[in-house]
Amino acid sequence: MRNLRILITTALVIALSSLGLSTASAADHVAAMNCTSASRAQAPAARAAAEPVTVWLAGDSTMANPSSGRCPVGWGSQFDALFNSDVAVKNQAVGGRSIQTWLYEGNVSGTKGSDGECRLTSTTYSSRWQAMLNATTGMKAGDYLFIQFGINDSSSTCPRHVGPARYQQLMTQMAQAALTRGAHPVLLTPVAAITCSGGTATKNRGFVGETFAAGSATRAPVIDLQTLSVSLYNSLHFCPNNGDYGGSGPLGTFFCNDHTHFDTYGAQRVAGLVAGDVRRQNLPLAAYLT
């Protein structure tokens, strides 16, 4: 009997030990499954966080991609190179446009109304702005919209003429459209041409106050590109100059054969000014700069 009890007791111990191991093993398996499920749940969020940011550019020839040859080269064409691969720059700047003709291409008449502004024949937006507003393929949450006009808007004649109040209204309108889509507007004062007062480069663009006012109205950051560009021209000692544009000397390396548009080197330097101010203002976009 004593031997039988010992055998039964030993068998029970072995069985209980086996049961304990099985339970622990099962618990480990469940824990592993839970970890796998959690990882799978986090995967879409991780993919969403890694989705590239698009920087949309709206502006005139000083920002636009070159159409042919070496000149003019807008600074926007050199902007993408300053970011890592998580940023894609879509440059929708077009030469010769005011903010109004860019927005309402083909629908701005050649006559002024009683308010002194060029009359719109239709309030239909241009195809480029409609594409940027497209809910599927246009601006999305987390994107950026850089807006820079003012070079052609000071024209006294239609269709390019835009008055100060109208300029501020349209820039505000564009910034608000970006905000509605969860994108971040960044407003820029117009880049300066090179004009000299003796040995000093001077400011020569308008719509600066209106740009800052639109920024205040929408809480959008403003990059004062006019001030930045004039400071750069002075640091490079462009004044006084002898009109030596188009390929020779410091001015010829920077500008085309006029005092306004950029050669590739000039466009690179101006793009660097914009990127530098993005970093100085500590905009979230700065995290993507190389």
mmCIF file of C-alpha atoms in Angstrom:
data_model
loop_
_atom_site.group_PDB
_atom_site.id
_atom_site.type_symbol
_atom_site.label_atom_id
_atom_site.label_comp_id
_atom_site.label_asym_id
_atom_site.label_seq_id
_atom_site.Cartn_x
_atom_site.Cartn_y
_atom_site.Cartn_z
ATOM 1 C CA MET A 1 0.000 0.000 0.000
ATOM 2 C CA ARG A 2 2.809 2.351 0.913
ATOM 3 C CA ASN A 3 4.460 1.780 -2.448
ATOM 4 C CA LEU A 4 1.131 2.298 -4.220
ATOM 5 C CA ARG A 5 0.630 5.648 -2.458
ATOM 6 C CA ILE A 6 4.118 6.729 -3.493
ATOM 7 C CA LEU A 7 3.422 5.816 -7.137
ATOM 8 C CA ILE A 8 0.088 7.702 -7.119
ATOM 9 C CA THR A 9 1.657 10.762 -5.502
ATOM 10 C CA THR A 10 4.510 10.827 -8.036
ATOM 11 C CA ALA A 11 2.040 10.527 -10.924
ATOM 12 C CA LEU A 12 -0.001 13.443 -9.580
ATOM 13 C CA VAL A 13 3.092 15.632 -9.202
ATOM 14 C CA ILE A 14 4.139 14.874 -12.763
ATOM 15 C CA ALA A 15 0.625 15.608 -14.068
ATOM 16 C CA LEU A 16 0.365 18.859 -12.159
ATOM 17 C CA SER A 17 3.823 19.932 -13.345
ATOM 18 C CA SER A 18 2.823 19.205 -16.919
ATOM 19 C CA LEU A 19 -0.382 21.200 -16.468
ATOM 20 C CA GLY A 20 1.550 24.167 -15.078
ATOM 21 C CA LEU A 21 3.912 24.135 -18.017
ATOM 22 C CA SER A 22 1.039 23.981 -20.445
ATOM 23 C CA THR A 23 -0.728 26.882 -18.761
ATOM 24 C CA ALA A 24 2.411 29.022 -18.809
ATOM 25 C CA SER A 25 2.993 28.094 -22.429
ATOM 26 C CA ALA A 26 -0.563 29.032 -23.315
ATOM 27 C CA ALA A 27 -0.214 32.341 -21.468
ATOM 28 C CA ASP A 28 2.972 33.095 -23.382
ATOM 29 C CA HIS A 29 1.217 32.270 -26.647
ATOM 30 C CA VAL A 30 -1.702 34.597 -25.839
ATOM 31 C CA ALA A 31 0.726 37.376 -24.877
ATOM 32 C CA ALA A 32 2.588 36.912 -28.135
ATOM 33 C CA MET A 33 -0.695 37.073 -30.061
ATOM 34 C CA ASN A 34 -1.641 40.278 -28.241
ATOM 35 C CA CYS A 35 1.709 41.858 -29.114
ATOM 36 C CA THR A 36 1.262 40.853 -32.756
ATOM 37 C CA SER A 37 -2.251 42.316 -32.805
ATOM 38 C CA ALA A 38 -1.001 45.556 -31.246
ATOM 39 C CA SER A 39 1.794 45.777 -33.815
ATOM 40 C CA ARG A 40 -0.696 45.243 -36.611
ATOM 41 C CA ALA A 41 -2.963 47.935 -35.160
ATOM 42 C CA GLN A 42 -0.052 50.388 -35.000
ATOM 43 C CA ALA A 43 1.144 49.671 -38.539
ATOM 44 C CA PRO A 44 -1.434 51.875 -40.345
ATOM 45 C CA ALA A 45 -0.635 54.772 -37.998
ATOM 46 C CA ALA A 46 3.066 54.354 -38.681
ATOM 47 C CA ARG A 47 2.443 54.304 -42.424
ATOM 48 C CA ALA A 48 0.268 57.410 -42.157
ATOM 49 C CA ALA A 49 2.976 59.233 -40.202
ATOM 50 C CA ALA A 50 5.496 58.382 -42.909
ATOM 51 C CA GLU A 51 3.268 59.731 -45.702
ATOM 52 C CA PRO A 52 5.197 62.402 -47.640
ATOM 53 C CA VAL A 53 4.420 66.063 -47.063
ATOM 54 C CA THR A 54 3.649 68.071 -50.181
ATOM 55 C CA VAL A 55 4.796 71.677 -50.376
ATOM 56 C CA TRP A 56 2.624 73.525 -52.909
ATOM 57 C CA LEU A 57 3.967 76.734 -54.457
ATOM 58 C CA ALA A 58 1.777 79.485 -55.918
ATOM 59 C CA GLY A 59 3.443 82.516 -57.436
ATOM 60 C CA ASP A 60 4.931 84.257 -60.464
ATOM 61 C CA SER A 61 8.077 83.958 -62.606
ATOM 62 C CA THR A 62 10.463 84.633 -59.724
ATOM 63 C CA MET A 63 9.197 81.358 -58.202
ATOM 64 C CA ALA A 64 8.325 79.351 -61.337
ATOM 65 C CA ASN A 65 10.149 76.430 -62.918
ATOM 66 C CA PRO A 66 12.227 77.423 -65.976
ATOM 67 C CA SER A 67 10.407 76.951 -69.268
ATOM 68 C CA SER A 68 13.503 76.803 -71.459
ATOM 69 C CA GLY A 69 17.172 77.689 -71.430
ATOM 70 C CA ARG A 70 19.117 78.933 -68.443
ATOM 71 C CA CYS A 71 16.958 81.989 -67.694
ATOM 72 C CA PRO A 72 14.771 82.753 -65.942
ATOM 73 C CA VAL A 73 14.932 80.196 -63.130
ATOM 74 C CA GLY A 74 12.477 80.701 -60.287
ATOM 75 C CA TRP A 75 13.615 79.904 -56.763
ATOM 76 C CA GLY A 76 10.775 77.397 -56.399
ATOM 77 C CA SER A 77 12.518 75.091 -58.873
ATOM 78 C CA GLN A 78 15.447 74.809 -56.453
ATOM 79 C CA PHE A 79 13.383 74.340 -53.292
ATOM 80 C CA ASP A 80 12.886 70.572 -53.443
ATOM 81 C CA ALA A 81 16.637 69.920 -53.265
ATOM 82 C CA LEU A 82 16.747 71.438 -49.772
ATOM 83 C CA PHE A 83 14.459 68.785 -48.238
ATOM 84 C CA ASN A 84 14.765 65.087 -47.520
ATOM 85 C CA SER A 85 12.801 62.448 -49.425
ATOM 86 C CA ASP A 86 9.732 62.822 -47.179
ATOM 87 C CA VAL A 87 8.903 66.143 -48.871
ATOM 88 C CA ALA A 88 7.619 66.619 -52.414
ATOM 89 C CA VAL A 89 7.495 70.131 -53.877
ATOM 90 C CA LYS A 90 4.778 70.860 -56.436
ATOM 91 C CA ASN A 91 5.560 74.167 -58.088
ATOM 92 C CA GLN A 92 2.442 75.768 -59.582
ATOM 93 C CA ALA A 93 3.950 79.227 -60.020
ATOM 94 C CA VAL A 94 3.431 80.737 -63.481
ATOM 95 C CA GLY A 95 5.309 83.619 -65.074
ATOM 96 C CA GLY A 96 3.524 86.880 -65.748
ATOM 97 C CA ARG A 97 0.692 86.338 -63.281
ATOM 98 C CA SER A 98 -0.687 88.580 -60.596
ATOM 99 C CA ILE A 99 -2.426 86.909 -57.700
ATOM 100 C CA GLN A 100 -5.756 87.555 -59.431
ATOM 101 C CA THR A 101 -4.826 86.283 -62.891
ATOM 102 C CA TRP A 102 -3.264 83.199 -61.270
ATOM 103 C CA LEU A 103 -6.497 82.479 -59.399
ATOM 104 C CA TYR A 104 -8.939 83.404 -62.169
ATOM 105 C CA GLU A 105 -6.966 82.625 -65.338
ATOM 106 C CA GLY A 106 -8.928 83.758 -68.403
ATOM 107 C CA ASN A 107 -11.660 85.388 -66.342
ATOM 108 C CA VAL A 108 -10.038 88.747 -65.588
ATOM 109 C CA SER A 109 -11.092 91.427 -68.051
ATOM 110 C CA GLY A 110 -9.024 94.251 -69.472
ATOM 111 C CA THR A 111 -11.224 96.941 -67.920
ATOM 112 C CA LYS A 112 -11.548 98.332 -64.420
ATOM 113 C CA GLY A 113 -14.738 98.604 -62.439
ATOM 114 C CA SER A 114 -15.868 101.549 -60.341
ATOM 115 C CA ASP A 115 -13.750 100.230 -57.468
ATOM 116 C CA GLY A 116 -10.607 100.529 -59.572
ATOM 117 C CA GLU A 117 -10.101 96.761 -59.774
ATOM 118 C CA CYS A 118 -10.004 94.671 -62.932
ATOM 119 C CA ARG A 119 -13.443 93.196 -63.518
ATOM 120 C CA LEU A 120 -13.992 89.456 -63.352
ATOM 121 C CA THR A 121 -16.067 87.983 -66.165
ATOM 122 C CA SER A 122 -16.514 84.826 -64.089
ATOM 123 C CA THR A 123 -15.643 83.729 -60.574
ATOM 124 C CA THR A 124 -14.588 80.289 -61.821
ATOM 125 C CA TYR A 125 -11.152 79.430 -60.528
ATOM 126 C CA SER A 126 -8.237 78.558 -62.787
ATOM 127 C CA SER A 127 -7.625 74.867 -63.433
ATOM 128 C CA ARG A 128 -4.414 75.020 -61.376
ATOM 129 C CA TRP A 129 -6.195 76.313 -58.270
ATOM 130 C CA GLN A 130 -9.071 73.885 -58.746
ATOM 131 C CA ALA A 131 -6.530 71.039 -58.883
ATOM 132 C CA MET A 132 -4.920 72.201 -55.650
ATOM 133 C CA LEU A 133 -8.347 72.348 -53.985
ATOM 134 C CA ASN A 134 -9.265 68.854 -55.186
ATOM 135 C CA ALA A 135 -10.288 66.757 -52.183
ATOM 136 C CA THR A 136 -8.565 63.639 -53.528
ATOM 137 C CA THR A 137 -5.418 64.800 -55.285
ATOM 138 C CA GLY A 138 -4.912 68.359 -54.004
ATOM 139 C CA MET A 139 -3.823 69.828 -50.690
ATOM 140 C CA LYS A 140 -4.223 67.457 -47.758
ATOM 141 C CA ALA A 141 -3.836 67.790 -44.013
ATOM 142 C CA GLY A 142 -0.204 68.387 -43.106
ATOM 143 C CA ASP A 143 0.754 69.873 -46.477
ATOM 144 C CA TYR A 144 2.100 73.405 -46.950
ATOM 145 C CA LEU A 145 1.102 76.197 -49.328
ATOM 146 C CA PHE A 146 3.690 78.911 -50.030
ATOM 147 C CA ILE A 147 2.161 82.014 -51.668
ATOM 148 C CA GLN A 148 4.298 84.748 -53.249
ATOM 149 C CA PHE A 149 3.018 87.349 -55.680
ATOM 150 C CA GLY A 150 3.398 91.128 -55.992
ATOM 151 C CA ILE A 151 5.826 91.367 -58.922
ATOM 152 C CA ASN A 152 3.180 91.902 -61.612
ATOM 153 C CA ASP A 153 0.292 93.064 -59.421
ATOM 154 C CA SER A 154 1.567 96.643 -59.299
ATOM 155 C CA SER A 155 0.797 97.078 -62.998
ATOM 156 C CA SER A 156 -1.479 100.057 -63.602
ATOM 157 C CA THR A 157 -3.360 98.265 -66.377
ATOM 158 C CA CYS A 158 -5.657 95.266 -66.464
ATOM 159 C CA PRO A 159 -5.733 92.332 -66.386
ATOM 160 C CA ARG A 160 -2.666 92.214 -64.121
ATOM 161 C CA HIS A 161 -3.466 95.237 -61.947
ATOM 162 C CA VAL A 162 -4.400 94.422 -58.342
ATOM 163 C CA GLY A 163 -5.013 97.085 -55.704
ATOM 164 C CA PRO A 164 -3.697 96.734 -52.142
ATOM 165 C CA ALA A 165 -7.037 95.861 -50.543
ATOM 166 C CA ARG A 166 -7.861 93.325 -53.236
ATOM 167 C CA TYR A 167 -4.390 91.797 -52.940
ATOM 168 C CA GLN A 168 -4.816 91.318 -49.202
ATOM 169 C CA GLN A 169 -8.288 89.850 -49.724
ATOM 170 C CA LEU A 170 -7.102 87.286 -52.279
ATOM 171 C CA MET A 171 -4.050 86.248 -50.277
ATOM 172 C CA THR A 172 -6.255 85.804 -47.215
ATOM 173 C CA GLN A 173 -8.709 83.799 -49.318
ATOM 174 C CA MET A 174 -5.967 81.430 -50.498
ATOM 175 C CA ALA A 175 -4.556 80.991 -47.004
ATOM 176 C CA GLN A 176 -7.997 80.213 -45.587
ATOM 177 C CA ALA A 177 -8.597 77.623 -48.318
ATOM 178 C CA ALA A 178 -5.407 75.844 -47.259
ATOM 179 C CA LEU A 179 -6.408 75.964 -43.595
ATOM 180 C CA THR A 180 -9.821 74.496 -44.411
ATOM 181 C CA ARG A 181 -8.037 71.449 -45.834
ATOM 182 C CA GLY A 182 -5.728 71.099 -42.854
ATOM 183 C CA ALA A 183 -2.741 72.455 -44.794
ATOM 184 C CA HIS A 184 -0.378 75.161 -43.526
ATOM 185 C CA PRO A 185 -0.193 78.440 -45.487
ATOM 186 C CA VAL A 186 3.082 80.373 -45.549
ATOM 187 C CA LEU A 187 2.947 83.883 -47.020
ATOM 188 C CA LEU A 188 5.902 85.626 -48.631
ATOM 189 C CA THR A 189 6.534 89.244 -49.505
ATOM 190 C CA PRO A 190 7.731 89.653 -53.110
ATOM 191 C CA VAL A 191 11.422 89.067 -53.726
ATOM 192 C CA ALA A 192 13.300 92.263 -54.560
ATOM 193 C CA ALA A 193 14.809 93.233 -57.874
ATOM 194 C CA ILE A 194 18.313 94.677 -57.714
ATOM 195 C CA THR A 195 18.229 98.455 -57.516
ATOM 196 C CA CYS A 196 20.930 100.560 -55.955
ATOM 197 C CA SER A 197 21.200 103.792 -54.073
ATOM 198 C CA GLY A 198 24.905 104.387 -54.429
ATOM 199 C CA GLY A 199 26.581 101.360 -52.900
ATOM 200 C CA THR A 200 23.444 100.041 -51.184
ATOM 201 C CA ALA A 201 20.754 97.716 -52.539
ATOM 202 C CA THR A 202 17.275 99.031 -51.777
ATOM 203 C CA LYS A 203 13.765 97.653 -51.420
ATOM 204 C CA ASN A 204 11.553 98.119 -54.457
ATOM 205 C CA ARG A 205 8.418 95.989 -54.045
ATOM 206 C CA GLY A 206 4.950 96.726 -52.753
ATOM 207 C CA PHE A 207 2.250 94.669 -51.015
ATOM 208 C CA VAL A 208 4.427 94.076 -47.969
ATOM 209 C CA GLY A 209 1.958 95.446 -45.421
ATOM 210 C CA GLU A 210 -0.887 93.592 -47.126
ATOM 211 C CA THR A 211 1.024 90.313 -46.910
ATOM 212 C CA PHE A 212 1.618 90.754 -43.182
ATOM 213 C CA ALA A 213 -2.032 91.726 -42.693
ATOM 214 C CA ALA A 214 -3.170 88.538 -44.457
ATOM 215 C CA GLY A 215 -0.797 86.610 -42.210
ATOM 216 C CA SER A 216 -2.287 88.207 -39.108
ATOM 217 C CA ALA A 217 -5.834 87.502 -40.276
ATOM 218 C CA THR A 218 -5.119 83.807 -40.802
ATOM 219 C CA ARG A 219 -2.333 83.336 -38.217
ATOM 220 C CA ALA A 220 -0.105 82.210 -41.060
ATOM 221 C CA PRO A 221 3.669 82.746 -40.841
ATOM 222 C CA VAL A 222 5.114 85.416 -43.119
ATOM 223 C CA ILE A 223 8.551 85.204 -44.720
ATOM 224 C CA ASP A 224 9.738 88.725 -45.564
ATOM 225 C CA LEU A 225 11.571 87.693 -48.712
ATOM 226 C CA GLN A 226 11.977 91.290 -49.859
ATOM 227 C CA THR A 227 14.021 92.179 -46.787
ATOM 228 C CA LEU A 228 15.956 88.900 -46.923
ATOM 229 C CA SER A 229 16.824 89.301 -50.600
ATOM 230 C CA VAL A 230 17.964 92.907 -50.240
ATOM 231 C CA SER A 231 20.168 91.899 -47.312
ATOM 232 C CA LEU A 232 21.669 89.143 -49.463
ATOM 233 C CA TYR A 233 22.364 91.556 -52.349
ATOM 234 C CA ASN A 234 24.157 93.878 -49.961
ATOM 235 C CA SER A 235 26.199 91.044 -48.449
ATOM 236 C CA LEU A 236 27.297 90.118 -51.993
ATOM 237 C CA HIS A 237 28.190 93.759 -52.751
ATOM 238 C CA PHE A 238 26.014 94.007 -55.857
ATOM 239 C CA CYS A 239 25.869 97.812 -55.580
ATOM 240 C CA PRO A 240 26.835 99.947 -57.264
ATOM 241 C CA ASN A 241 26.550 97.861 -60.415
ATOM 242 C CA ASN A 242 27.280 98.494 -64.073
ATOM 243 C CA GLY A 243 24.341 96.507 -65.435
ATOM 244 C CA ASP A 244 26.582 93.519 -66.065
ATOM 245 C CA TYR A 245 23.885 90.853 -66.384
ATOM 246 C CA GLY A 246 23.633 87.646 -68.357
ATOM 247 C CA GLY A 247 26.545 85.429 -67.463
ATOM 248 C CA SER A 248 29.588 87.491 -66.487
ATOM 249 C CA GLY A 249 30.592 88.925 -63.149
ATOM 250 C CA PRO A 250 28.708 88.580 -59.835
ATOM 251 C CA LEU A 251 25.473 90.033 -61.210
ATOM 252 C CA GLY A 252 25.598 87.879 -64.329
ATOM 253 C CA THR A 253 26.014 84.764 -62.233
ATOM 254 C CA PHE A 254 23.012 85.671 -60.088
ATOM 255 C CA PHE A 255 20.580 87.402 -62.460
ATOM 256 C CA CYS A 256 19.415 86.973 -66.029
ATOM 257 C CA ASN A 257 19.901 89.838 -68.497
ATOM 258 C CA ASP A 258 17.650 92.089 -66.431
ATOM 259 C CA HIS A 259 17.491 93.246 -62.829
ATOM 260 C CA THR A 260 14.651 90.939 -61.753
ATOM 261 C CA HIS A 261 14.893 87.277 -62.793
ATOM 262 C CA PHE A 262 17.408 84.716 -61.607
ATOM 263 C CA ASP A 263 19.965 82.479 -63.159
ATOM 264 C CA THR A 264 20.278 79.030 -61.536
ATOM 265 C CA TYR A 265 22.783 80.209 -58.934
ATOM 266 C CA GLY A 266 20.589 83.154 -57.946
ATOM 267 C CA ALA A 267 17.533 80.901 -57.684
ATOM 268 C CA GLN A 268 19.465 78.535 -55.430
ATOM 269 C CA ARG A 269 20.509 81.364 -53.137
ATOM 270 C CA VAL A 270 16.966 82.747 -52.876
ATOM 271 C CA ALA A 271 15.555 79.262 -52.200
ATOM 272 C CA GLY A 272 18.152 79.044 -49.439
ATOM 273 C CA LEU A 273 16.838 82.301 -47.958
ATOM 274 C CA VAL A 274 13.321 80.877 -47.805
ATOM 275 C CA ALA A 275 14.495 77.608 -46.260
ATOM 276 C CA GLY A 276 16.621 79.520 -43.772
ATOM 277 C CA ASP A 277 13.623 81.503 -42.583
ATOM 278 C CA VAL A 278 11.548 78.335 -42.287
ATOM 279 C CA ARG A 279 14.242 77.110 -39.904
ATOM 280 C CA ARG A 280 14.579 80.453 -38.098
ATOM 281 C CA GLN A 281 10.829 80.601 -37.440
ATOM 282 C CA ASN A 282 10.959 76.989 -36.279
ATOM 283 C CA LEU A 283 8.122 75.914 -38.550
ATOM 284 C CA PRO A 284 7.410 72.157 -38.336
ATOM 285 C CA LEU A 285 8.488 71.906 -41.983
ATOM 286 C CA ALA A 286 12.043 72.671 -40.852
ATOM 287 C CA ALA A 287 12.333 69.086 -39.557
ATOM 288 C CA TYR A 288 12.508 67.926 -43.197
ATOM 289 C CA LEU A 289 15.317 70.274 -44.263
ATOM 290 C CA THR A 290 18.634 68.604 -45.011
#
